Short mmCIF file of N, CA and C in Angstrom, two decimals:
data_model
loop_
_atom_site.label_atom_id
_atom_site.label_comp_id
_atom_site.label_asym_id
_atom_site.label_seq_id
_atom_site.Cartn_x
_atom_site.Cartn_y
_atom_site.Cartn_z
N UNK A 5 109.98 163.92 187.64
CA UNK A 5 111.29 164.04 188.24
C UNK A 5 111.98 165.28 187.71
N UNK A 6 112.71 165.92 188.58
CA UNK A 6 113.47 167.10 188.18
C UNK A 6 114.68 166.68 187.34
N UNK A 7 115.32 167.64 186.73
CA UNK A 7 116.48 167.34 185.90
C UNK A 7 117.63 166.83 186.76
N UNK A 8 118.34 165.82 186.26
CA UNK A 8 119.47 165.26 186.99
C UNK A 8 120.65 166.23 186.97
N UNK A 9 121.38 166.26 188.08
CA UNK A 9 122.52 167.17 188.19
C UNK A 9 123.79 166.35 188.29
N UNK A 10 124.73 166.62 187.40
CA UNK A 10 126.01 165.92 187.42
C UNK A 10 126.89 166.53 188.50
N UNK A 11 127.52 165.67 189.28
CA UNK A 11 128.45 166.11 190.31
C UNK A 11 129.86 165.81 189.79
N UNK A 12 130.62 166.86 189.51
CA UNK A 12 132.00 166.70 189.06
C UNK A 12 132.90 166.69 190.28
N UNK A 13 133.30 165.51 190.70
CA UNK A 13 134.15 165.39 191.87
C UNK A 13 135.00 164.13 191.77
N UNK A 14 136.11 164.15 192.46
CA UNK A 14 136.95 162.97 192.54
C UNK A 14 136.63 162.17 193.80
N UNK A 15 135.97 162.80 194.76
CA UNK A 15 135.71 162.10 196.02
C UNK A 15 134.47 162.63 196.70
N UNK A 16 133.98 161.84 197.63
CA UNK A 16 132.89 162.28 198.50
C UNK A 16 133.11 161.71 199.89
N UNK A 17 132.43 162.30 200.84
CA UNK A 17 132.59 161.93 202.23
C UNK A 17 131.21 161.66 202.83
N UNK A 18 131.10 160.55 203.57
CA UNK A 18 129.86 160.23 204.28
C UNK A 18 130.18 160.27 205.77
N UNK A 19 129.45 161.11 206.49
CA UNK A 19 129.64 161.19 207.92
C UNK A 19 128.27 161.33 208.57
N UNK A 20 128.02 160.44 209.54
CA UNK A 20 126.71 160.37 210.19
C UNK A 20 125.62 160.21 209.14
N UNK A 21 124.77 161.18 208.96
CA UNK A 21 123.65 161.08 208.03
C UNK A 21 123.82 162.02 206.83
N UNK A 22 125.05 162.45 206.58
CA UNK A 22 125.31 163.45 205.54
C UNK A 22 126.33 162.93 204.52
N UNK A 23 126.03 163.13 203.25
CA UNK A 23 127.00 162.91 202.17
C UNK A 23 127.46 164.30 201.73
N UNK A 24 128.75 164.55 201.81
CA UNK A 24 129.31 165.84 201.42
C UNK A 24 130.11 165.68 200.14
N UNK A 25 129.76 166.51 199.16
CA UNK A 25 130.46 166.53 197.88
C UNK A 25 130.59 167.97 197.46
N UNK A 26 131.83 168.45 197.32
CA UNK A 26 132.06 169.83 196.91
C UNK A 26 131.18 170.77 197.73
N UNK A 27 130.25 171.44 197.06
CA UNK A 27 129.37 172.37 197.73
C UNK A 27 127.95 171.82 197.90
N UNK A 28 127.82 170.49 197.85
CA UNK A 28 126.51 169.84 197.97
C UNK A 28 126.53 168.93 199.20
N UNK A 29 125.45 169.00 199.97
CA UNK A 29 125.25 168.07 201.08
C UNK A 29 123.94 167.34 200.86
N UNK A 30 123.98 166.02 200.96
CA UNK A 30 122.78 165.20 200.79
C UNK A 30 122.53 164.44 202.09
N UNK A 31 121.29 164.37 202.50
CA UNK A 31 120.94 163.63 203.71
C UNK A 31 120.72 162.17 203.34
N UNK A 32 121.49 161.28 203.97
CA UNK A 32 121.43 159.86 203.65
C UNK A 32 120.02 159.32 203.82
N UNK A 33 119.31 159.75 204.85
CA UNK A 33 117.96 159.24 205.11
C UNK A 33 116.95 159.69 204.06
N UNK A 34 117.30 160.65 203.21
CA UNK A 34 116.39 161.10 202.15
C UNK A 34 116.69 160.48 200.79
N UNK A 35 117.59 159.52 200.74
CA UNK A 35 117.88 158.83 199.48
C UNK A 35 116.79 157.80 199.24
N UNK A 36 116.19 157.85 198.06
CA UNK A 36 115.15 156.88 197.74
C UNK A 36 115.66 155.75 196.87
N UNK A 37 116.69 156.01 196.07
CA UNK A 37 117.22 154.97 195.18
C UNK A 37 118.65 155.30 194.80
N UNK A 38 119.47 154.27 194.69
CA UNK A 38 120.84 154.41 194.20
C UNK A 38 121.02 153.35 193.12
N UNK A 39 121.55 153.76 191.97
CA UNK A 39 121.73 152.79 190.89
C UNK A 39 122.96 153.13 190.07
N UNK A 40 123.40 152.14 189.30
CA UNK A 40 124.50 152.31 188.37
C UNK A 40 123.89 152.26 186.97
N UNK A 41 124.13 153.30 186.22
CA UNK A 41 123.56 153.38 184.88
C UNK A 41 124.64 153.78 183.89
N UNK A 42 124.42 153.40 182.65
CA UNK A 42 125.39 153.75 181.62
C UNK A 42 125.31 155.23 181.28
N UNK A 43 126.37 155.71 180.70
CA UNK A 43 126.40 157.10 180.27
C UNK A 43 125.46 157.25 179.08
N UNK A 44 124.57 158.23 179.13
CA UNK A 44 123.63 158.40 178.01
C UNK A 44 124.36 158.72 176.72
N UNK A 45 123.90 158.12 175.65
CA UNK A 45 124.49 158.36 174.33
C UNK A 45 124.09 159.75 173.84
N UNK A 46 125.01 160.38 173.14
CA UNK A 46 124.69 161.66 172.50
C UNK A 46 123.75 161.38 171.34
N UNK A 47 122.73 162.18 171.24
CA UNK A 47 121.75 161.99 170.17
C UNK A 47 121.98 162.99 169.06
N UNK A 48 121.63 162.56 167.85
CA UNK A 48 121.76 163.40 166.67
C UNK A 48 120.67 164.46 166.68
N UNK A 49 121.04 165.71 166.57
CA UNK A 49 120.09 166.81 166.59
C UNK A 49 119.43 166.94 165.21
N UNK A 50 118.11 166.91 165.12
CA UNK A 50 117.43 167.00 163.84
C UNK A 50 117.69 168.33 163.10
N UNK A 51 118.09 169.35 163.82
CA UNK A 51 118.41 170.63 163.17
C UNK A 51 119.59 170.46 162.21
N UNK A 52 120.43 169.45 162.49
CA UNK A 52 121.56 169.18 161.61
C UNK A 52 121.09 168.79 160.21
N UNK A 53 119.93 168.17 160.09
CA UNK A 53 119.39 167.83 158.77
C UNK A 53 119.03 169.09 157.99
N UNK A 54 118.53 170.09 158.69
CA UNK A 54 118.23 171.37 158.04
C UNK A 54 119.52 172.01 157.55
N UNK A 55 120.58 171.92 158.37
CA UNK A 55 121.89 172.44 157.96
C UNK A 55 122.41 171.70 156.73
N UNK A 56 122.20 170.38 156.69
CA UNK A 56 122.61 169.61 155.51
C UNK A 56 121.84 170.04 154.28
N UNK A 57 120.55 170.21 154.40
CA UNK A 57 119.72 170.64 153.28
C UNK A 57 120.16 172.01 152.77
N UNK A 58 120.39 172.95 153.70
CA UNK A 58 120.86 174.29 153.31
C UNK A 58 122.24 174.21 152.64
N UNK A 59 123.10 173.34 153.15
CA UNK A 59 124.42 173.17 152.57
C UNK A 59 124.36 172.64 151.15
N UNK A 60 123.53 171.61 150.93
CA UNK A 60 123.40 171.03 149.59
C UNK A 60 122.78 172.05 148.63
N UNK A 61 121.77 172.78 149.10
CA UNK A 61 121.17 173.81 148.25
C UNK A 61 122.17 174.93 147.96
N UNK A 62 122.98 175.28 148.96
CA UNK A 62 123.97 176.33 148.76
C UNK A 62 125.05 175.94 147.77
N UNK A 63 125.48 174.69 147.80
CA UNK A 63 126.52 174.23 146.86
C UNK A 63 126.00 174.28 145.43
N UNK A 64 124.72 174.07 145.25
CA UNK A 64 124.14 174.06 143.91
C UNK A 64 123.88 175.45 143.34
N UNK A 65 124.14 176.50 144.05
CA UNK A 65 123.87 177.86 143.58
C UNK A 65 125.02 178.38 142.71
N UNK A 66 124.72 179.37 141.88
CA UNK A 66 125.73 179.98 141.01
C UNK A 66 126.59 181.01 141.74
N UNK A 67 126.02 181.63 142.73
CA UNK A 67 126.74 182.65 143.48
C UNK A 67 127.84 181.97 144.31
N UNK A 68 129.08 182.43 144.14
CA UNK A 68 130.23 181.82 144.81
C UNK A 68 130.15 181.98 146.33
N UNK A 69 129.65 183.10 146.77
CA UNK A 69 129.55 183.33 148.21
C UNK A 69 128.59 182.34 148.85
N UNK A 70 127.48 182.08 148.22
CA UNK A 70 126.51 181.11 148.74
C UNK A 70 127.09 179.70 148.68
N UNK A 71 127.88 179.39 147.63
CA UNK A 71 128.54 178.09 147.56
C UNK A 71 129.49 177.89 148.74
N UNK A 72 130.22 178.94 149.10
CA UNK A 72 131.14 178.85 150.23
C UNK A 72 130.36 178.58 151.52
N UNK A 73 129.23 179.25 151.71
CA UNK A 73 128.39 178.99 152.88
C UNK A 73 127.87 177.54 152.87
N UNK A 74 127.51 177.05 151.70
CA UNK A 74 127.02 175.67 151.57
C UNK A 74 128.09 174.66 151.93
N UNK A 75 129.29 174.85 151.40
CA UNK A 75 130.40 173.93 151.70
C UNK A 75 130.75 174.01 153.19
N UNK A 76 130.76 175.22 153.74
CA UNK A 76 131.06 175.39 155.16
C UNK A 76 130.04 174.68 156.03
N UNK A 77 128.77 174.79 155.71
CA UNK A 77 127.74 174.12 156.51
C UNK A 77 127.88 172.59 156.42
N UNK A 78 128.25 172.08 155.25
CA UNK A 78 128.46 170.63 155.11
C UNK A 78 129.66 170.18 155.94
N UNK A 79 130.73 170.96 155.94
CA UNK A 79 131.92 170.62 156.73
C UNK A 79 131.57 170.63 158.23
N UNK A 80 130.82 171.63 158.66
CA UNK A 80 130.40 171.70 160.07
C UNK A 80 129.57 170.47 160.43
N UNK A 81 128.69 170.06 159.54
CA UNK A 81 127.85 168.89 159.79
C UNK A 81 128.71 167.63 159.89
N UNK A 82 129.70 167.48 159.04
CA UNK A 82 130.58 166.31 159.08
C UNK A 82 131.35 166.28 160.41
N UNK A 83 131.86 167.42 160.84
CA UNK A 83 132.57 167.50 162.12
C UNK A 83 131.63 167.13 163.26
N UNK A 84 130.39 167.60 163.21
CA UNK A 84 129.39 167.30 164.23
C UNK A 84 129.12 165.79 164.29
N UNK A 85 128.95 165.16 163.15
CA UNK A 85 128.69 163.71 163.10
C UNK A 85 129.88 162.93 163.66
N UNK A 86 131.09 163.31 163.27
CA UNK A 86 132.29 162.64 163.78
C UNK A 86 132.36 162.81 165.30
N UNK A 87 132.05 164.00 165.81
CA UNK A 87 132.08 164.25 167.25
C UNK A 87 131.10 163.33 167.98
N UNK A 88 129.89 163.18 167.45
CA UNK A 88 128.89 162.32 168.08
C UNK A 88 129.36 160.87 168.10
N UNK A 89 129.90 160.40 166.98
CA UNK A 89 130.35 159.01 166.89
C UNK A 89 131.50 158.76 167.86
N UNK A 90 132.49 159.64 167.87
CA UNK A 90 133.65 159.46 168.76
C UNK A 90 133.22 159.54 170.23
N UNK A 91 132.36 160.46 170.56
CA UNK A 91 131.89 160.59 171.94
C UNK A 91 131.14 159.35 172.38
N UNK A 92 130.30 158.81 171.53
CA UNK A 92 129.53 157.61 171.89
C UNK A 92 130.42 156.38 171.99
N UNK A 93 131.47 156.30 171.19
CA UNK A 93 132.37 155.16 171.26
C UNK A 93 133.26 155.20 172.50
N UNK A 94 133.56 156.39 172.99
CA UNK A 94 134.46 156.54 174.14
C UNK A 94 133.74 156.53 175.48
N UNK A 95 132.45 156.31 175.51
CA UNK A 95 131.69 156.29 176.77
C UNK A 95 131.81 154.93 177.43
N UNK A 96 132.95 154.69 178.08
CA UNK A 96 133.20 153.39 178.71
C UNK A 96 132.70 153.34 180.14
N UNK A 97 132.70 154.44 180.83
CA UNK A 97 132.38 154.46 182.25
C UNK A 97 130.89 154.36 182.52
N UNK A 98 130.61 154.46 183.80
CA UNK A 98 129.23 154.40 184.27
C UNK A 98 129.00 155.54 185.24
N UNK A 99 127.75 155.80 185.53
CA UNK A 99 127.38 156.82 186.50
C UNK A 99 126.74 156.17 187.71
N UNK A 100 127.06 156.70 188.87
CA UNK A 100 126.36 156.36 190.10
C UNK A 100 125.24 157.38 190.25
N UNK A 101 124.01 156.94 190.13
CA UNK A 101 122.85 157.84 190.25
C UNK A 101 122.31 157.75 191.68
N UNK A 102 122.09 158.91 192.28
CA UNK A 102 121.51 159.00 193.62
C UNK A 102 120.20 159.78 193.48
N UNK A 103 119.09 159.07 193.68
CA UNK A 103 117.76 159.68 193.59
C UNK A 103 117.30 160.03 195.00
N UNK A 104 116.82 161.24 195.16
CA UNK A 104 116.36 161.71 196.47
C UNK A 104 114.83 161.65 196.55
N UNK A 105 114.31 161.63 197.77
CA UNK A 105 112.86 161.63 197.98
C UNK A 105 112.21 162.89 197.42
N UNK A 106 112.97 163.97 197.32
CA UNK A 106 112.43 165.24 196.82
C UNK A 106 112.23 165.23 195.31
N UNK A 107 112.74 164.20 194.64
CA UNK A 107 112.67 164.15 193.18
C UNK A 107 113.96 164.58 192.51
N UNK A 108 114.88 165.14 193.28
CA UNK A 108 116.18 165.51 192.72
C UNK A 108 116.99 164.25 192.44
N UNK A 109 117.86 164.36 191.46
CA UNK A 109 118.73 163.25 191.10
C UNK A 109 120.13 163.80 190.87
N UNK A 110 121.11 163.10 191.42
CA UNK A 110 122.52 163.48 191.26
C UNK A 110 123.26 162.29 190.70
N UNK A 111 124.26 162.56 189.85
CA UNK A 111 125.04 161.44 189.33
C UNK A 111 126.52 161.80 189.30
N UNK A 112 127.33 160.75 189.53
CA UNK A 112 128.78 160.88 189.60
C UNK A 112 129.40 159.87 188.66
N UNK A 113 130.38 160.29 187.88
CA UNK A 113 131.05 159.42 186.92
C UNK A 113 132.13 158.59 187.58
N UNK A 114 132.25 157.34 187.16
CA UNK A 114 133.36 156.48 187.57
C UNK A 114 133.61 155.47 186.45
N UNK A 115 134.87 155.24 186.14
CA UNK A 115 135.22 154.33 185.06
C UNK A 115 135.09 152.86 185.47
N UNK A 116 135.09 152.57 186.77
CA UNK A 116 135.13 151.20 187.27
C UNK A 116 133.77 150.81 187.84
N UNK A 117 133.05 149.94 187.13
CA UNK A 117 131.71 149.54 187.57
C UNK A 117 131.76 148.67 188.82
N UNK A 118 132.80 147.84 188.96
CA UNK A 118 132.93 147.00 190.15
C UNK A 118 133.07 147.87 191.40
N UNK A 119 133.85 148.94 191.28
CA UNK A 119 134.00 149.86 192.40
C UNK A 119 132.67 150.53 192.74
N UNK A 120 131.90 150.91 191.72
CA UNK A 120 130.60 151.53 191.97
C UNK A 120 129.67 150.59 192.74
N UNK A 121 129.76 149.29 192.47
CA UNK A 121 128.95 148.33 193.21
C UNK A 121 129.35 148.31 194.68
N UNK A 122 130.64 148.47 194.96
CA UNK A 122 131.09 148.54 196.34
C UNK A 122 130.60 149.83 197.02
N UNK A 123 130.57 150.91 196.24
CA UNK A 123 130.05 152.18 196.78
C UNK A 123 128.57 152.02 197.13
N UNK A 124 127.82 151.32 196.31
CA UNK A 124 126.40 151.08 196.60
C UNK A 124 126.26 150.27 197.89
N UNK A 125 127.14 149.29 198.09
CA UNK A 125 127.10 148.51 199.33
C UNK A 125 127.32 149.40 200.55
N UNK A 126 128.27 150.32 200.44
CA UNK A 126 128.55 151.25 201.55
C UNK A 126 127.33 152.14 201.79
N UNK A 127 126.75 152.68 200.72
CA UNK A 127 125.57 153.54 200.89
C UNK A 127 124.41 152.75 201.49
N UNK A 128 124.25 151.51 201.04
CA UNK A 128 123.18 150.68 201.60
C UNK A 128 123.40 150.47 203.10
N UNK A 129 124.63 150.19 203.49
CA UNK A 129 124.92 150.02 204.91
C UNK A 129 124.63 151.30 205.68
N UNK A 130 125.04 152.44 205.13
CA UNK A 130 124.82 153.72 205.81
C UNK A 130 123.34 154.06 205.91
N UNK A 131 122.55 153.65 204.94
CA UNK A 131 121.11 153.91 204.99
C UNK A 131 120.45 153.00 206.04
N UNK A 132 120.84 151.73 206.07
CA UNK A 132 120.22 150.78 206.99
C UNK A 132 120.73 150.89 208.43
N UNK A 133 121.94 151.38 208.61
CA UNK A 133 122.56 151.47 209.93
C UNK A 133 123.06 152.89 210.11
N UNK A 134 123.02 153.36 211.30
CA UNK A 134 123.53 154.71 211.54
C UNK A 134 125.04 154.62 211.74
N UNK A 135 125.79 154.82 210.69
CA UNK A 135 127.25 154.72 210.71
C UNK A 135 127.79 156.07 211.15
N UNK A 136 128.43 156.10 212.33
CA UNK A 136 128.85 157.37 212.89
C UNK A 136 130.26 157.80 212.47
N UNK A 137 131.01 156.89 211.90
CA UNK A 137 132.36 157.25 211.48
C UNK A 137 132.34 157.83 210.07
N UNK A 138 133.40 158.49 209.70
CA UNK A 138 133.50 159.11 208.38
C UNK A 138 133.98 158.09 207.36
N UNK A 139 133.29 158.02 206.22
CA UNK A 139 133.70 157.18 205.10
C UNK A 139 134.13 158.12 203.98
N UNK A 140 135.28 157.84 203.41
CA UNK A 140 135.81 158.68 202.33
C UNK A 140 135.88 157.82 201.08
N UNK A 141 135.29 158.30 199.99
CA UNK A 141 135.24 157.55 198.73
C UNK A 141 135.98 158.35 197.67
N UNK A 142 137.02 157.75 197.09
CA UNK A 142 137.84 158.38 196.06
C UNK A 142 137.50 157.73 194.72
N UNK A 143 136.78 158.46 193.85
CA UNK A 143 136.34 157.92 192.57
C UNK A 143 137.46 157.86 191.54
N UNK A 144 138.45 158.73 191.63
CA UNK A 144 139.56 158.71 190.68
C UNK A 144 140.44 157.48 190.88
N UNK A 145 140.78 157.20 192.13
CA UNK A 145 141.67 156.07 192.44
C UNK A 145 140.89 154.80 192.76
N UNK A 146 139.57 154.91 192.80
CA UNK A 146 138.68 153.78 193.13
C UNK A 146 139.05 153.17 194.48
N UNK A 147 139.07 154.01 195.50
CA UNK A 147 139.40 153.58 196.85
C UNK A 147 138.31 153.99 197.83
N UNK A 148 138.05 153.09 198.78
CA UNK A 148 137.15 153.37 199.89
C UNK A 148 137.99 153.42 201.15
N UNK A 149 137.85 154.47 201.94
CA UNK A 149 138.57 154.59 203.21
C UNK A 149 137.58 154.51 204.36
N UNK A 150 137.89 153.66 205.33
CA UNK A 150 137.07 153.51 206.53
C UNK A 150 135.67 153.00 206.20
N UNK A 151 135.61 152.09 205.25
CA UNK A 151 134.32 151.55 204.84
C UNK A 151 133.76 150.60 205.89
N UNK A 152 132.47 150.70 206.19
CA UNK A 152 131.86 149.78 207.18
C UNK A 152 131.63 148.38 206.61
N UNK A 153 131.69 148.22 205.29
CA UNK A 153 131.38 146.92 204.69
C UNK A 153 132.63 146.14 204.30
N UNK A 154 133.81 146.75 204.44
CA UNK A 154 135.04 146.10 204.02
C UNK A 154 135.90 145.85 205.26
N UNK A 155 136.42 144.66 205.39
CA UNK A 155 137.35 144.37 206.46
C UNK A 155 138.66 143.97 205.80
N UNK A 156 139.75 144.50 206.29
CA UNK A 156 141.04 144.16 205.71
C UNK A 156 142.04 145.26 205.91
N UNK A 157 142.86 145.50 204.93
CA UNK A 157 143.97 146.43 205.00
C UNK A 157 143.49 147.85 205.19
N UNK A 158 143.38 148.29 206.43
CA UNK A 158 142.98 149.65 206.78
C UNK A 158 141.66 150.05 206.13
N UNK A 159 140.81 149.07 205.88
CA UNK A 159 139.51 149.30 205.24
C UNK A 159 139.61 150.00 203.90
N UNK A 160 140.64 149.67 203.13
CA UNK A 160 140.79 150.23 201.78
C UNK A 160 140.43 149.15 200.78
N UNK A 161 139.79 149.56 199.68
CA UNK A 161 139.45 148.64 198.60
C UNK A 161 140.09 149.17 197.34
N UNK A 162 140.79 148.30 196.64
CA UNK A 162 141.39 148.69 195.34
C UNK A 162 140.57 148.09 194.22
#
């Protein structure tokens, strides 16, 4: 599989057989899989251990300049570790992954997993049926406009 591409957008539009997002168009009939997956955790880079080793060795040296480099590398490592921990703790949302028959994969962030399940229902309907009207999906406000799977107040879902 090719590398996944993140789509930074607040909304997308489905019309006929096309999903339009920013400067990307995807053909609905070429979607092979749609799933909701968690945000990948940031991993600790092993090079940071080399930085730690150099920092500890630098602090133990008699030369003041090398000691400053050692302390600086240890401080950078501590900031890096705190960044990884905070980033991993704040990953509350989920991604909507769209896998294409070509092997390409696109993903869109949304904080509301229940809304993403409704988006999957809309995509499933559009794949199984030729929906000729335009569907507008707002990921920021978690709203579906003109959805074929929702009946009610102007076809909006909150």
